[in-house]
PDB file of C-alpha atoms and ligand atoms in Angstrom:
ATOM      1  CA  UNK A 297      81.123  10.058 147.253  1.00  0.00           C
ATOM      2  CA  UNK A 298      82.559   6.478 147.628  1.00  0.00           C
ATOM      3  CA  UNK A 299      82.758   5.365 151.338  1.00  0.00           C
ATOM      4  CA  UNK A 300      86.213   5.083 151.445  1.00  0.00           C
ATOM      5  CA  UNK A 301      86.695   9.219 151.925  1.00  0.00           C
ATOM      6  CA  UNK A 302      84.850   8.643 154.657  1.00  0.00           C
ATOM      7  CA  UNK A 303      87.872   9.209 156.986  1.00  0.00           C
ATOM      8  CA  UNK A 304      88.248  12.620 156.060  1.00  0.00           C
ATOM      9  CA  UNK A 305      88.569  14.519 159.199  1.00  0.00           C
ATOM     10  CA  UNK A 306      87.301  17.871 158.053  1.00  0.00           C
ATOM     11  CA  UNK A 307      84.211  19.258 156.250  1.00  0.00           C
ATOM     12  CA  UNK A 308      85.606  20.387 152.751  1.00  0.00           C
ATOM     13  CA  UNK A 309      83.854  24.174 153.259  1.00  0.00           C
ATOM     14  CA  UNK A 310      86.417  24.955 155.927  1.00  0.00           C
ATOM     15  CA  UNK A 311      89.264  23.553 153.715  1.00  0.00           C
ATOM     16  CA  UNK A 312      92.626  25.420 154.635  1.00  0.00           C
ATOM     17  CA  UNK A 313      95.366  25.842 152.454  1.00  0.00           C
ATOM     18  CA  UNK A 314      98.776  27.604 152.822  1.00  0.00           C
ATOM     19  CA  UNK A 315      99.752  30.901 151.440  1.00  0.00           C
ATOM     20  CA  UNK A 316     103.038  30.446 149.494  1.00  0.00           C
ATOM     21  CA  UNK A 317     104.111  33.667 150.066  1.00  0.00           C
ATOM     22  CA  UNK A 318     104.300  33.730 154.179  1.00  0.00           C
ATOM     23  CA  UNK A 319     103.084  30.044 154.547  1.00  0.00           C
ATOM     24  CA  UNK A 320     100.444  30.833 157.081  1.00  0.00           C
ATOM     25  CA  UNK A 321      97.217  28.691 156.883  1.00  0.00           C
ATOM     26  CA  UNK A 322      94.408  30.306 155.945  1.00  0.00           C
ATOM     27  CA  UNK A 323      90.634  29.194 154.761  1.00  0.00           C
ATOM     28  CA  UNK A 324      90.189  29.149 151.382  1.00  0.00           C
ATOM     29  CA  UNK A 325      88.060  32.051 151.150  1.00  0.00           C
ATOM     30  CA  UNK A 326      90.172  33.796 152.357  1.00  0.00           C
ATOM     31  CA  UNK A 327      93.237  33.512 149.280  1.00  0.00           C
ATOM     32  CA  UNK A 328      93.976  34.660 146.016  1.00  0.00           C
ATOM     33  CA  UNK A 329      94.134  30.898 143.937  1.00  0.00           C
ATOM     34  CA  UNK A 330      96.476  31.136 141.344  1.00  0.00           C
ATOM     35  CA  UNK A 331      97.827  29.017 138.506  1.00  0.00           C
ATOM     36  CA  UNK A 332     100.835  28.235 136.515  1.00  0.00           C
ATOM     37  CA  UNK A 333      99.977  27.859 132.998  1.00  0.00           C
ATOM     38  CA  UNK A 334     102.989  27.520 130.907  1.00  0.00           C
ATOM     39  CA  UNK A 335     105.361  30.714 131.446  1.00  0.00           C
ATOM     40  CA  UNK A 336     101.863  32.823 133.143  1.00  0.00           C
ATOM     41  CA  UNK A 337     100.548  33.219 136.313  1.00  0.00           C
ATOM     42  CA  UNK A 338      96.375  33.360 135.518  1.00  0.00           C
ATOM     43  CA  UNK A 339      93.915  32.942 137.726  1.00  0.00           C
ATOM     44  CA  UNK A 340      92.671  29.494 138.435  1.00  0.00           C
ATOM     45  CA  UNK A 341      90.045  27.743 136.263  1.00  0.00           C
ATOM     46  CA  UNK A 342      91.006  24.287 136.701  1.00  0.00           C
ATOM     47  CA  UNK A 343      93.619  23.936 134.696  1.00  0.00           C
ATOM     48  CA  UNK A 344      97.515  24.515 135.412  1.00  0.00           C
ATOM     49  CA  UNK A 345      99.471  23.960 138.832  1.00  0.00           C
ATOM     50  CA  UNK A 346      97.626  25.832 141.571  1.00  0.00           C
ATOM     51  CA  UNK A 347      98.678  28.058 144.332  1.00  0.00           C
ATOM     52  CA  UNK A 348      97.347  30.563 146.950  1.00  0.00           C
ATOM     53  CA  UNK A 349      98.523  34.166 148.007  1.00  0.00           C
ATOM     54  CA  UNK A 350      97.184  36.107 150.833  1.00  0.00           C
ATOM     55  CA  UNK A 351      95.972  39.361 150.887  1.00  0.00           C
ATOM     56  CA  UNK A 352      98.919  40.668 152.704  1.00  0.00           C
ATOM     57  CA  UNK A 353     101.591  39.035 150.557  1.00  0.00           C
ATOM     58  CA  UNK A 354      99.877  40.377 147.552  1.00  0.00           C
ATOM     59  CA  UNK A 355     100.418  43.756 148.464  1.00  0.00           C
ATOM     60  CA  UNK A 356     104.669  42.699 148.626  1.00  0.00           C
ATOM     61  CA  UNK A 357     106.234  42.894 145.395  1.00  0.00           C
ATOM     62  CA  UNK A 358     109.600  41.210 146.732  1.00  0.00           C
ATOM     63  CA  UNK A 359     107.145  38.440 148.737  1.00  0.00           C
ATOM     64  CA  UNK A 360     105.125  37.689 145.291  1.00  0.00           C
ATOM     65  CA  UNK A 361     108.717  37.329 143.108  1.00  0.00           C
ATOM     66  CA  UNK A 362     110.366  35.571 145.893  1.00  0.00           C
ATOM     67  CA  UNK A 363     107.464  32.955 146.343  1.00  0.00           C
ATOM     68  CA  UNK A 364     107.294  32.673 142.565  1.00  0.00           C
ATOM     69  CA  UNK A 365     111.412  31.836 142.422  1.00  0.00           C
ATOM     70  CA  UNK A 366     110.372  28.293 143.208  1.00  0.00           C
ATOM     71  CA  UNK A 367     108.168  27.790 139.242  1.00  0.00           C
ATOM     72  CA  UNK A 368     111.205  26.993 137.004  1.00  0.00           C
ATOM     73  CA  UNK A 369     108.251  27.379 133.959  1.00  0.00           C
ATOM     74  CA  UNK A 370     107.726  31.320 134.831  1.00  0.00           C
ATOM     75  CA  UNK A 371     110.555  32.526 133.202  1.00  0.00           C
ATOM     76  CA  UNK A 372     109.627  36.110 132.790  1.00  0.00           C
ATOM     77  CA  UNK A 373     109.214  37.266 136.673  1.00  0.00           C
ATOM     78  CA  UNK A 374     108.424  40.767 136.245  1.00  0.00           C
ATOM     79  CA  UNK A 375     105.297  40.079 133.574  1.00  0.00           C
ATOM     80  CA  UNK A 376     104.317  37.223 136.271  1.00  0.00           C
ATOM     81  CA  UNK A 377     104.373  39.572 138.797  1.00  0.00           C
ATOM     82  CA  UNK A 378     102.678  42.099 136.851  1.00  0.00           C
ATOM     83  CA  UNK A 379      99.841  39.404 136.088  1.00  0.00           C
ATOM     84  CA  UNK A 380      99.261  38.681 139.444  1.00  0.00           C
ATOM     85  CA  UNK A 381      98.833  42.516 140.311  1.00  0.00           C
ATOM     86  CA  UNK A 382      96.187  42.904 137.671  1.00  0.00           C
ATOM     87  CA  UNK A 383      93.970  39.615 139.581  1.00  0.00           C
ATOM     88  CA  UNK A 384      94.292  40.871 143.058  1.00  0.00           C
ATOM     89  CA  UNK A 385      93.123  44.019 141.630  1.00  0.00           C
ATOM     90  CA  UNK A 386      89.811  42.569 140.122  1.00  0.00           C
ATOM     91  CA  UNK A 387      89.764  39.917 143.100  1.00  0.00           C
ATOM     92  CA  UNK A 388      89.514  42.962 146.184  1.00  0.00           C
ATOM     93  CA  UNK A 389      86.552  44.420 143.868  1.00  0.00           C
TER      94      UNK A 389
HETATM   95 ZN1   ZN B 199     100.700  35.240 152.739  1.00  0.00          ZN
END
């Protein structure tokens, strides 16, 4: 790590990140991350535009399509939605 991150205040294991469906702040453990990749929703391997649900907004169908309103690529909201169902389902496993 070059010495100029130095002045990070916080230890990157307790990294927070915001929940786009109720934008609460939760650790990163704690969230589903997602990613655009061109019109899907898959989950994140380090490619695409990233994102994080909660477990409690992935239970709302109308909090998941309303947070996903805002990706002008994901033009087909009920497969999205559908693909996002099928990740939380192997993510709770
Ligand atoms: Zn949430």
């Amino acid at each position: 790590m070059p010495s100029s991150l130095s002045s990070r205040h916080f230890c990157s294991s307790k990294s927070v990140r915001m929940c786009v469906g109720c934008r609460k702040r939760f650790l990163q453990p704690e969230l589903l991350r997602l990613a655009v990749l061109d019109s899907s929703v898959v989950a994140f391997g380090g490619v695409g535009r990233s994102f994080y649900f909660c477990k409690e907004c992935l239970t709302s169908e109308k909090v998941i399509l309303k947070a996903l309103a805002r990706y002008k690529s994901l033009t087909d909201k009920p497969k999205n939605l559908q693909e996002i169902q099928e990740i939380a389902k192997e993510w709770k496993k």
